Coordinates of C-alpha atoms and ligand atoms in Angstrom, one line a residue:
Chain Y
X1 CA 170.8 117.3 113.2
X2 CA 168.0 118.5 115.3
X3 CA 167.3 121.9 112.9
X4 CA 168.4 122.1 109.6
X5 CA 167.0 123.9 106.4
X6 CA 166.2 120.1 105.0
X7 CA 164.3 119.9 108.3
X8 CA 162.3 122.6 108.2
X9 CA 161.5 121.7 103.7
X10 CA 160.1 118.3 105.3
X11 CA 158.1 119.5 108.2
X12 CA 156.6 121.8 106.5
X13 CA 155.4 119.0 104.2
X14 CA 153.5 117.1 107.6
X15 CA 152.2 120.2 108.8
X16 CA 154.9 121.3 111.3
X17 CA 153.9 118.1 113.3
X18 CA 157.2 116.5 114.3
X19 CA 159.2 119.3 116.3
X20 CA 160.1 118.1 119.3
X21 CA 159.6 120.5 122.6
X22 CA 163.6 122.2 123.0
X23 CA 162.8 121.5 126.9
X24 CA 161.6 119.7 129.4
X25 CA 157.8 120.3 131.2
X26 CA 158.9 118.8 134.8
X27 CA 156.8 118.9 137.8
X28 CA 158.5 120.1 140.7
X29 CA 160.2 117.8 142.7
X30 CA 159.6 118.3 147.2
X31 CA 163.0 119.4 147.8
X32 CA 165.9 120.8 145.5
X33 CA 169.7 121.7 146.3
X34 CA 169.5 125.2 144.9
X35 CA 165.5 127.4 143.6
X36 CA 166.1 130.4 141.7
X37 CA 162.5 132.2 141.6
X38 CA 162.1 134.1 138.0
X39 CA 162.1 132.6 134.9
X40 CA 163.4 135.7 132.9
X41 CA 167.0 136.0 131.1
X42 CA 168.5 136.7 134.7
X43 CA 167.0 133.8 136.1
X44 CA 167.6 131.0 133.4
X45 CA 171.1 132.5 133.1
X46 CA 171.7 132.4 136.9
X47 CA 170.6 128.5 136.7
X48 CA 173.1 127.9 133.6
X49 CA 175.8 129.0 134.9
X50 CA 175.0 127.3 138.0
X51 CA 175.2 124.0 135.9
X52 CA 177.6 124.4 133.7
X53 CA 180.4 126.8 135.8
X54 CA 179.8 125.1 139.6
X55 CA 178.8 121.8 138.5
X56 CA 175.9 121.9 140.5
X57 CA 172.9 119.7 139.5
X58 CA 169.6 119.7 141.4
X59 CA 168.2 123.1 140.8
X60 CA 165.1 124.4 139.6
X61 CA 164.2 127.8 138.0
X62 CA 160.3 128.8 139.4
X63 CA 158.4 131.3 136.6
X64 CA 154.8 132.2 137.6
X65 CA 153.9 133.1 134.2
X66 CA 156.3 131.0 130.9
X67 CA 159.7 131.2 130.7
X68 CA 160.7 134.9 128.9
X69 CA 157.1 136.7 129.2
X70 CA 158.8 139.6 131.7
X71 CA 161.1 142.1 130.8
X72 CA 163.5 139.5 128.9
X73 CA 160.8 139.6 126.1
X74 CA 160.0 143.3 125.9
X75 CA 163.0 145.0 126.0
X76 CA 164.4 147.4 123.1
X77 CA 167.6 144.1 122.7
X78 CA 170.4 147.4 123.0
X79 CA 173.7 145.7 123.9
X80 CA 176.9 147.7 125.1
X81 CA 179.6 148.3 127.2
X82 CA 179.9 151.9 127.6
X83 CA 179.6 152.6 131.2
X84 CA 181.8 154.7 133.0
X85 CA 181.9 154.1 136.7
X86 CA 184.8 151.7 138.3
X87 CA 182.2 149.3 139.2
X88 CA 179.5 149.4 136.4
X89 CA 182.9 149.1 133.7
X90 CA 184.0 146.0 134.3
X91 CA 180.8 144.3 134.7
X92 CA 179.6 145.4 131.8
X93 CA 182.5 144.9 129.9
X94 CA 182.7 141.2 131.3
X95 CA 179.2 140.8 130.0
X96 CA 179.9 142.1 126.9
X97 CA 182.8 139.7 126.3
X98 CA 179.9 137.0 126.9
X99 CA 177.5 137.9 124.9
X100 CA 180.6 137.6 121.8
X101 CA 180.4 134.3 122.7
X102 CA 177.2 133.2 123.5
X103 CA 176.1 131.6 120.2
X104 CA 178.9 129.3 120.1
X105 CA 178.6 128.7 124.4
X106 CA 174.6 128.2 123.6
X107 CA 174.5 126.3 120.4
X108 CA 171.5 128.9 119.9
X109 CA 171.4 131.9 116.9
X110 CA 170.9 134.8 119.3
X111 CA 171.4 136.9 116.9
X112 CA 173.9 139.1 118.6
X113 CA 174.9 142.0 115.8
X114 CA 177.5 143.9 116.8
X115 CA 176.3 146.7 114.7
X116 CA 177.7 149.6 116.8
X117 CA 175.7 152.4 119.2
X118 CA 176.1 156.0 118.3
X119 CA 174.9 158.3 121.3
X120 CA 174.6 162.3 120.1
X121 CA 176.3 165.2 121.6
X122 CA 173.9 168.9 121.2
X123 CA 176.3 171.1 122.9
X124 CA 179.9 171.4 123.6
X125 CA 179.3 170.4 127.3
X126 CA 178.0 167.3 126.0
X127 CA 180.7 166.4 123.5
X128 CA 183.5 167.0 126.3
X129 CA 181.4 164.4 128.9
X130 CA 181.2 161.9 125.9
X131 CA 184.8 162.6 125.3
X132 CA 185.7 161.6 129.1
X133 CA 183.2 158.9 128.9
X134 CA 185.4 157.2 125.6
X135 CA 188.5 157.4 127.6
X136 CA 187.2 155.3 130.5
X137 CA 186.1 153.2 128.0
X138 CA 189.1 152.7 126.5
X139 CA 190.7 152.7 129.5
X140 CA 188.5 149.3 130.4
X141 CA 189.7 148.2 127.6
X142 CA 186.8 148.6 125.4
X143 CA 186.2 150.4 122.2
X144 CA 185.1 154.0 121.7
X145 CA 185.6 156.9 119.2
X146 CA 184.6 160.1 119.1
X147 CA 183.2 161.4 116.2
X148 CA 183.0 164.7 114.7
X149 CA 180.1 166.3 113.2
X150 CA 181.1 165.3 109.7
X151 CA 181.3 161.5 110.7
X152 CA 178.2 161.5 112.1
X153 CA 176.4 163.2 108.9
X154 CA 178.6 160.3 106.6
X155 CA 177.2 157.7 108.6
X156 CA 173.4 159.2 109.2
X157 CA 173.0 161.7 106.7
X158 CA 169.2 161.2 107.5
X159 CA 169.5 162.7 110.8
X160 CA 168.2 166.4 111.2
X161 CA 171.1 168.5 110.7
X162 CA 170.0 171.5 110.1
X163 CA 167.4 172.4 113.3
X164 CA 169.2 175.0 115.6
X165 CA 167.3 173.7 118.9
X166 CA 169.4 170.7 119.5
X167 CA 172.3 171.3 117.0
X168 CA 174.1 168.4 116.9
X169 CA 178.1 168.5 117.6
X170 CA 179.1 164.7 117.1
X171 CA 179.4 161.9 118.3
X172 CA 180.7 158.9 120.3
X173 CA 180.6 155.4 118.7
X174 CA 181.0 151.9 120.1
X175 CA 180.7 149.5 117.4
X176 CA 181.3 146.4 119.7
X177 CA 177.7 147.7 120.5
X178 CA 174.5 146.1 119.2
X179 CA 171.4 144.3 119.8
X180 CA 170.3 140.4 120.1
X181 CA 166.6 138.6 119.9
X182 CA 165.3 138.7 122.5
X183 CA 163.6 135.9 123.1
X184 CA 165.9 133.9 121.6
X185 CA 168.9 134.7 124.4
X186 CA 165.5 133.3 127.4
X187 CA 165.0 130.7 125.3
X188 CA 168.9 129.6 124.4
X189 CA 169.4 129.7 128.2
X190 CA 166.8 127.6 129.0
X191 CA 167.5 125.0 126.5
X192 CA 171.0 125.1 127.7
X193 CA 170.3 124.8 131.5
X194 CA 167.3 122.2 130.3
X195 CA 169.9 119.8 129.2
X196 CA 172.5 120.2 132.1
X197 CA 169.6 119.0 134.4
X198 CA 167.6 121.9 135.4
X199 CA 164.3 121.7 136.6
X200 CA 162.3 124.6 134.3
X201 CA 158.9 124.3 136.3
X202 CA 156.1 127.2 134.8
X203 CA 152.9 128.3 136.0
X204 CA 154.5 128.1 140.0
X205 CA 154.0 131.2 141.6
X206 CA 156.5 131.9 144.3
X207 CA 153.8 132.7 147.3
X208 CA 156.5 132.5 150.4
X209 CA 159.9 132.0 151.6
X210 CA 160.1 130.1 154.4
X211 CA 162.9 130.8 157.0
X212 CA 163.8 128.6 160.3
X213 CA 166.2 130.3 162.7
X214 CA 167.5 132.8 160.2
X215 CA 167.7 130.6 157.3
X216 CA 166.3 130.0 154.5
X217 CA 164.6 126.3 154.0
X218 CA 162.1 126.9 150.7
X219 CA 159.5 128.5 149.2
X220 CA 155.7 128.1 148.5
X221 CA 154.6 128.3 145.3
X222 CA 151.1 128.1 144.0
X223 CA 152.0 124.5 142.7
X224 CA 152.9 123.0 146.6
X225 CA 155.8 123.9 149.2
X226 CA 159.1 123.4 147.8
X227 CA 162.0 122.7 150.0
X228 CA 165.6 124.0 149.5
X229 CA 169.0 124.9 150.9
X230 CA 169.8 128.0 148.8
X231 CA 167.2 130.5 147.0
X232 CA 168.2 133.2 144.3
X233 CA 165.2 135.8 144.2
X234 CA 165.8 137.1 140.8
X235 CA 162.4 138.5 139.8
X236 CA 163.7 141.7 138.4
X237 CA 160.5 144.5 138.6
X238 CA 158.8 142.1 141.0
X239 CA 161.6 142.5 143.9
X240 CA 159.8 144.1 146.0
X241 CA 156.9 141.8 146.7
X242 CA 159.6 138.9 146.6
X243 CA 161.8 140.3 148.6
X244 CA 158.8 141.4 151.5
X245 CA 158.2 137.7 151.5
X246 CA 161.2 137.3 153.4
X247 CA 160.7 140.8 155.5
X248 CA 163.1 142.7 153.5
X249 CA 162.1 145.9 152.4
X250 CA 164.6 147.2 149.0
X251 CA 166.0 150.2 147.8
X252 CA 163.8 150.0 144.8
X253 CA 160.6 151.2 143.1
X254 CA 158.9 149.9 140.1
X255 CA 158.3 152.1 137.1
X256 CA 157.2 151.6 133.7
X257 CA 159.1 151.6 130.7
X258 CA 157.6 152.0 126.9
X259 CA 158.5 151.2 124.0
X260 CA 157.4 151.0 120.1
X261 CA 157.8 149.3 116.7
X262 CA 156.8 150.2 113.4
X263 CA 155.4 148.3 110.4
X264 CA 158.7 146.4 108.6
X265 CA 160.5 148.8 106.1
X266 CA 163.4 148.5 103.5
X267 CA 166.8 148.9 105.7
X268 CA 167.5 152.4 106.9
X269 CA 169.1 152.5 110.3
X270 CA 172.3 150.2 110.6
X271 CA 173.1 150.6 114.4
X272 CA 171.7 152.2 116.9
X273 CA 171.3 155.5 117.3
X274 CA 170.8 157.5 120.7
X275 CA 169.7 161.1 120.7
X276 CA 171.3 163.0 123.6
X277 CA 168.7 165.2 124.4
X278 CA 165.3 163.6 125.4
X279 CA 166.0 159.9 126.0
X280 CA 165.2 158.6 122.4
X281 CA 166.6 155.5 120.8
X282 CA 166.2 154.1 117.9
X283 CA 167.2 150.6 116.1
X284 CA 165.8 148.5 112.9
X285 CA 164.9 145.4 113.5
X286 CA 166.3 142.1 111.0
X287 CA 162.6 142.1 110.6
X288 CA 162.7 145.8 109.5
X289 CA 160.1 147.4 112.2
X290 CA 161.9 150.2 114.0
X291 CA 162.4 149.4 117.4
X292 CA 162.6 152.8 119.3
X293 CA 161.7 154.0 123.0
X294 CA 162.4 156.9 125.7
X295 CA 161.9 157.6 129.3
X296 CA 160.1 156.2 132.2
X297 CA 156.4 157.5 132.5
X298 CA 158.0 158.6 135.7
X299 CA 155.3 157.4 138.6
X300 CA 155.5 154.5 140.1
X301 CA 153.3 151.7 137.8
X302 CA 153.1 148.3 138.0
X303 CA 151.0 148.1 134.9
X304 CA 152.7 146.5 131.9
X305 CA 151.4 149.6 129.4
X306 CA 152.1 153.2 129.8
X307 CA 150.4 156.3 129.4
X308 CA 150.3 158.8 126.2
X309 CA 152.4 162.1 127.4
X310 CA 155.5 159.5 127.2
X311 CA 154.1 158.6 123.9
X312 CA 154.3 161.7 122.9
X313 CA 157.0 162.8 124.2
X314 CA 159.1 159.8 122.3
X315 CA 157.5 161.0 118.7
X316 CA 158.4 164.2 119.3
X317 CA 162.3 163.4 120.2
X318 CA 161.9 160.9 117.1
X319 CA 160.5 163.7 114.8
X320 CA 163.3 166.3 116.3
X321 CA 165.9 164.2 115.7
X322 CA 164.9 162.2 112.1
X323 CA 161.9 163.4 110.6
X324 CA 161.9 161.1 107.8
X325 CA 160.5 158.5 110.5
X326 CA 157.0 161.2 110.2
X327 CA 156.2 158.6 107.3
X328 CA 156.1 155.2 109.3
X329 CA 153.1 153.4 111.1
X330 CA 153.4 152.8 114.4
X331 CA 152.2 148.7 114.8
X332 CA 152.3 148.4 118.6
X333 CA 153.6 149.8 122.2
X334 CA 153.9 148.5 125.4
X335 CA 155.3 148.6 128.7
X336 CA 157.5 146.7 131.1
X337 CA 158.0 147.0 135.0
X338 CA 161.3 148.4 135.5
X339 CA 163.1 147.6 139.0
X340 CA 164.4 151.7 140.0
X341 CA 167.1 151.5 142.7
X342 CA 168.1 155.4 143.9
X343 CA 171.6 155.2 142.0
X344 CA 170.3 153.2 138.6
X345 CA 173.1 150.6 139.3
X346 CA 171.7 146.9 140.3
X347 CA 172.2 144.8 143.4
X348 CA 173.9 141.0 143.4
X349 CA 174.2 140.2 147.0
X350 CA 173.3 137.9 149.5
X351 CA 170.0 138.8 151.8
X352 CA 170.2 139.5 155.3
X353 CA 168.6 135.9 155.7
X354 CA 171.5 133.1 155.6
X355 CA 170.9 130.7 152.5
X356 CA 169.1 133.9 150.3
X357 CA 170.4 135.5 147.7
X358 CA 169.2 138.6 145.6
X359 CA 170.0 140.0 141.7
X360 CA 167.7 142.9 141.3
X361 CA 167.3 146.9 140.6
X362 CA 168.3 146.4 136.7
X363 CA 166.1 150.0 136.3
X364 CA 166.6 150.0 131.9
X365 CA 169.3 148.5 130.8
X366 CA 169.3 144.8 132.6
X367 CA 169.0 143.0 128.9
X368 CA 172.6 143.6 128.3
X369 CA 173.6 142.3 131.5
X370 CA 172.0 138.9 131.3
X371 CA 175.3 136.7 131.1
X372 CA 177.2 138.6 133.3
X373 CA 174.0 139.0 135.7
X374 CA 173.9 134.7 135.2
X375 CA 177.4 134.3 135.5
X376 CA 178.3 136.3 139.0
X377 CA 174.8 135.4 140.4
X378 CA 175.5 132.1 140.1
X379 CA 179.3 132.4 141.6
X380 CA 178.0 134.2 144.7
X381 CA 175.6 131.5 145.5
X382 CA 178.0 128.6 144.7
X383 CA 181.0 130.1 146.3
X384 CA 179.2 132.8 148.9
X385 CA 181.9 135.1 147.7
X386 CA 181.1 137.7 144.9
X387 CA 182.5 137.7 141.8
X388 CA 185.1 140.2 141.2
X389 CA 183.7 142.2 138.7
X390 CA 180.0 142.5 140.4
X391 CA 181.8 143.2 144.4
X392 CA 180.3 147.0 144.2
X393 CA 176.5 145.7 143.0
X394 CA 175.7 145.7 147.4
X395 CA 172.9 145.6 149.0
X396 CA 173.8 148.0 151.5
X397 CA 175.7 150.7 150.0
X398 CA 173.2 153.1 150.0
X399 CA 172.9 153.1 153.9
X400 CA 177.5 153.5 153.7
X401 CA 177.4 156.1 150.9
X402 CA 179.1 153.9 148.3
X403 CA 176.6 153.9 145.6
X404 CA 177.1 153.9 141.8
X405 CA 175.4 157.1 140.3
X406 CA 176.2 156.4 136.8
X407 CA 174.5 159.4 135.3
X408 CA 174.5 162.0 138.5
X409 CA 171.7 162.2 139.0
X410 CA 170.4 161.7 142.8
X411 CA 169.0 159.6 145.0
X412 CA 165.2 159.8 144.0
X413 CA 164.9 156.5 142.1
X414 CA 162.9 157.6 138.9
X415 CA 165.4 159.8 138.2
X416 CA 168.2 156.8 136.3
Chain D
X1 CA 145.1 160.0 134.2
X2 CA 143.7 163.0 135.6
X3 CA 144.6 164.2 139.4
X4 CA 142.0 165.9 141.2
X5 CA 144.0 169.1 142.7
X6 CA 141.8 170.0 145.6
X7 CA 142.6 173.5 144.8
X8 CA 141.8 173.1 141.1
X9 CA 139.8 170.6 140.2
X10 CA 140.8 167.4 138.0
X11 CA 143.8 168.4 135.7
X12 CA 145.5 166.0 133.2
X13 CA 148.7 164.5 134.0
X14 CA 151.2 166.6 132.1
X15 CA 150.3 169.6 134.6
X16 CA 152.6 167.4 137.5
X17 CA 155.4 166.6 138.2
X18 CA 156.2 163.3 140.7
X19 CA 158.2 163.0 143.3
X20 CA 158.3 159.6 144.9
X21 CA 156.5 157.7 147.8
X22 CA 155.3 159.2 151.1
X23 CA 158.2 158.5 153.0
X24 CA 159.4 161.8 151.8
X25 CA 157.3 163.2 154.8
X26 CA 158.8 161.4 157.4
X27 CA 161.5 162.8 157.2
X28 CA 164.4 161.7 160.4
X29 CA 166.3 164.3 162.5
X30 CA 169.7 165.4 161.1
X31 CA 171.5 163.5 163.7
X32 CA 169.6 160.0 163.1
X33 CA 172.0 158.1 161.6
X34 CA 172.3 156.0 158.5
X35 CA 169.1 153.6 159.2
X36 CA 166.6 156.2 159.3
X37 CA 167.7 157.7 156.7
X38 CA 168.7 155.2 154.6
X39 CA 164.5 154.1 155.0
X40 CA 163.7 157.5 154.5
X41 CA 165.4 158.2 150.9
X42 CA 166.0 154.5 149.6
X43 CA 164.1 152.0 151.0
X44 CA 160.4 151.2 149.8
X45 CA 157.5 148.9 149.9
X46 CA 157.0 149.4 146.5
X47 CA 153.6 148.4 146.9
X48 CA 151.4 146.7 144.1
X49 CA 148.2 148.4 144.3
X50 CA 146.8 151.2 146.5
X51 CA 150.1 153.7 147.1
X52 CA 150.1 157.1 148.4
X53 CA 152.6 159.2 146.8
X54 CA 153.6 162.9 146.3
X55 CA 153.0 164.7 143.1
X56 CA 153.8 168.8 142.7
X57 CA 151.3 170.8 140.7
X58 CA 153.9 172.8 138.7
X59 CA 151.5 173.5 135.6
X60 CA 148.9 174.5 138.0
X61 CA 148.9 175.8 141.8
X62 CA 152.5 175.4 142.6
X63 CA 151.0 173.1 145.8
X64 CA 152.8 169.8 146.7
X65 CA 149.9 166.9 147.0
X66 CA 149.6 163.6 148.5
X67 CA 147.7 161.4 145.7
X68 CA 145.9 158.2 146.8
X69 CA 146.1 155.7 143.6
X70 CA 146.7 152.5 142.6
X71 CA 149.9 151.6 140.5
X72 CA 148.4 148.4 138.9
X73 CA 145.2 149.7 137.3
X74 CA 146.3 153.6 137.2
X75 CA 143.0 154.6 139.2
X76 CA 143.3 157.6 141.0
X77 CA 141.0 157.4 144.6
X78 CA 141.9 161.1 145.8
X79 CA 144.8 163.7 146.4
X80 CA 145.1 166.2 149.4
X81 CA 147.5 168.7 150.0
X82 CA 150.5 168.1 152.0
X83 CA 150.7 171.5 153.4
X84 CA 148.9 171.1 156.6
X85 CA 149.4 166.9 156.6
X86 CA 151.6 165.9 159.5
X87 CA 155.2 166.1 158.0
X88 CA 154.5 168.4 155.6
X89 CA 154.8 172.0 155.7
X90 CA 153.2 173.9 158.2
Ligands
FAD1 C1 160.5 148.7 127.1 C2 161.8 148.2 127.7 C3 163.0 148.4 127.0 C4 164.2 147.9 127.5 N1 165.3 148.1 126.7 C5 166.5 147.6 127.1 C6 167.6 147.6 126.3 O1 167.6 148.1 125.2 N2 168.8 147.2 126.8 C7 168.9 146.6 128.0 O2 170.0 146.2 128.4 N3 167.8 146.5 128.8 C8 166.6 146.9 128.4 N4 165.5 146.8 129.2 C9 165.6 146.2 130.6 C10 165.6 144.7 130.6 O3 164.6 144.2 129.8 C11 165.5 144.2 132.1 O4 166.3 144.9 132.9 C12 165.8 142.7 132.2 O5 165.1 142.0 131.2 C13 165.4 142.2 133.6 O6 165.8 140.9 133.9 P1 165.0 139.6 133.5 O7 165.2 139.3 132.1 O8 165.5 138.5 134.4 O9 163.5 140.0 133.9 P2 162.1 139.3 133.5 O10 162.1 138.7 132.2 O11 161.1 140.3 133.9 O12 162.1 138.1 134.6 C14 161.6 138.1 135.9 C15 160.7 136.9 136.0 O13 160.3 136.7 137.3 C16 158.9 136.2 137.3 N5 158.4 136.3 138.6 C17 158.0 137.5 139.2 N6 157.5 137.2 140.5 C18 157.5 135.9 140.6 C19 157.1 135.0 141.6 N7 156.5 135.5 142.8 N8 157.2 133.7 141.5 C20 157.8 133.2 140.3 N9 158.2 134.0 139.3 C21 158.0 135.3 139.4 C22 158.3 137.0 136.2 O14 157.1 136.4 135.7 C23 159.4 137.1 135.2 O15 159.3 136.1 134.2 C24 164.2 147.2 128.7 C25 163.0 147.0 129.4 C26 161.8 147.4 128.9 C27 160.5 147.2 129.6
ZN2 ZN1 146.5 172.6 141.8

């Protein structure tokens, strides 16, 4: 056995000096069947799938930075499948059904905990939109309940109760909702894909796509020209520059997204809790930090940190809604670069440019769609068909009006 | 980050509120058709580095300006008013 407690007793007797690396460090090879550019959960799912659903073999995944250093490693780990759009539903309701079986698929302790999402109502308009919201839920097929005030205090009795500016009115619960490490989902992935033959090259910068005639025939990447018949750009807040490579021009603008952890307390929140009124969420870590953000800074950023009003703003919401979290210590912040398409719903489709493909505009909540994001990525570009439950996720359905406002909320893209 | 309103003088962040990029002012006739518009309301360059977007001065003068700034290091180079600009209101 590779890992094993017995394992871990001896090597930490020789210093931790005979673990073996969980994948391969290959240099790239001058030509592969299929490059997928991006080396986040997206990407290294794409590639898995590839393998291990198509049967395809000579592919290589292309990460400019390591493998899980983008958003896949900075993200808040919230897992659900509470959309309600035909169109967002199913997808997210396929991935969820993945991610339920992912450590066994993986042979890798993601540490999926399906400890349920509560999301607030404040107001009866909100509790009858959360109400509507649990039915299509249901009627996916998924799990939803709406709670009334009096489960809500049972099950959070910490919550603020008693403030009359955001009373709250209840609640709507998934527990099939939860959160995963991280890290640990990039990292099962690429082991997995590691082992069915998949070139994980690092450090290569995709620099250009070339095209001949209207198709694609490879890339140039900061470690030599790479040639290829197919090419998944799946570079998440990135897209843009990516995508101009190939003269495209997306529906999407980068923003950044913040987030913050505290120092490692007893336990105290047991799922995840959503406050319905500012865009706070909270969660508690198996470490014990609390794991909590908000909104977008709102401008378009590139840099991975944000700026203080957002700060504030997310300790207020955090202070409205439980002040007993006025006693912890922030440890750390940061930021990630969110892809913003004008409806907040992504885009798996094939470019304009025959042989290209594209997975982007994941805005906040692309960590949850990893598998599913892998697994119809990687049917489109081994069938050129999409999968079923991703056909709506176009390219161009913006310019025909069939977009996938999830929340209502316009076309301007900072707005999801 | 502080924007410096030319009407009055650098104010912090909080006083604005943002809009999107400067294709906003380009805006298409109503009988264009989907391409022009579909560029005009979705489609970016989504530049990283110098950008010139719009940013309204609710907090402040109630004046919509065009800010030139970069999106990778948050350094703000200028900001005009888009009254007057070409596209913007006259
Ligand atoms: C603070 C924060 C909180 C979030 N919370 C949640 C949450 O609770 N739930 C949820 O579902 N989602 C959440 N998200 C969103 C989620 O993290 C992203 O949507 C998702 O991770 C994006 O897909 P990815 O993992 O493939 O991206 P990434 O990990 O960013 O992968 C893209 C990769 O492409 C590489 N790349 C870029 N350009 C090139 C190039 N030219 N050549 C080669 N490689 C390149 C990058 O280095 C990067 O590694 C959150 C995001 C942030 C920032
Ligand atoms: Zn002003």
């Amino acid at each position: 056995m590779r890992y094993s407690g017995f394992k871990v007793f001896t090597e930490g007797l020789f210093g931790n000096s005979g673990w073996k690396p969980a994948w391969r460090d290959p240099a790239p090879k001058a030509e592969y069947d299929i490059l997928i550019i991006g080396g986040g959960g997206h990407g290294l799912a794409t590639a898995y799938y590839l393998a291990k659903n198509h049967g395809l073999r000579n592919i290589a995944v292309l990460e400019k930075g390591y493998l899980g250093g983008g958003n896949v490693g900075r993200n808040t780990t919230i897992v659900r499948a509470n959309y309600f759009l035909p169109g967002n539903s199913e997808f997210y309701s396929h991935s969820l059904k993945l991610w339920e079986k992912l450590e066994g698929e993986l042979n890798y302790n993601v540490m999926h905990s399906q400890r349920g999402q509560l999301i607030l109502a404040h107001s009866d308009g909100q509790r009858d939109a959360l109400a509507r919201r649990g039915n299509a839920i249901v009627n996916q097929g998924d799990d939803a309940e709406l709670w009334s005030l009096d489960q809500v205090r049972d099950f959070a009795p910490y919550l603020d109760f008693e403030q009359t500016r955001f009373p709250i009115y209840g609640g709507l619960m998934q527990r099939r909702a939860g959160t995963a490490r991280h890290d640990a989902v990039a990292w099962g992935y690429a082991r997995g894909a590691d082992r069915l033959g998949v070139d994980l090259i690092q450090n290569c910068e995709v620099t250009g796509i070339d095209i001949e005639n209207g198709r694609v025939t490879g890339v140039q990447t900061t470690r030599g020209a790479i040639k290829a018949r197919k090419v998944g750009m799946v570079v998440a807040g990135r897209s843009s520059q990516v995508a101009a490579m190939a003269g495209m021009r997306l529906p999407i603008e980068s923003h950044v997204l913040q987030a913050f952890v505290t120092e490692g307390l007893k336990p105290v929140i047991d799922s995840v809790i959503s406050f319905g009124m500012g865009h706070f969420y909270i969660s508690q870590s198996d470490k014990g930090g609390l794991v909590f953000g908000g909104d977008l800074d709102f401008y378009a950023s590139y840099a991975a940190r944000g700026n203080l009003p957002m700060l504030e703003h997310v300790m207020e919401a955090a202070m409205t809604l439980m002040p007993m979290i006025g006693r912890a210590k922030i440890l750390r912040g940061w930021g990630g670069i969110m892809d913003m398409t004008p409806d907040g719903s992504p885009i798996i489709d094939k470019a304009p440019v025959e042989g290209l493909f594209v997975d982007a505009g994941w805005n906040y909540g692309g960590f949850k769609a990893t598998p599913a994001s892998g697994w119809c990525m990687a049917h489109l570009m081994a069938t050129g068909e999409p999968h079923e439950v991703a056909r709506r996720f176009r390219l161009d359905r913006f310019r025909t009006g069939h977009v996938l406002d999830e929340e209502g909320t316009g076309s301007q893209h900072n707005l999801h | 980050m502080r924007i410096p309103c030319p009407l009055c003088g650098p104010r912090d962040r909080r006083e604005f509120t943002y809009y999107g990029s400067d294709d906003y002012l380009n805006r298409p006739a109503p009988d264009a058709g989907a391409g022009p518009w579909d560029d005009h309301l979705h489609l970016r360059a989504n530049p990283a580095g110098e950008t010139h977007d719009l940013w309204y001065h609710e907090a402040g003068c109630a004046q919509w300006l065009r800010v030139h700034r970069n999106t990778v290091s948050h350094e703000i180079y200028g900001a005009a008013l888009v009254a007057g600009l070409k596209g913007g209101a006259q």
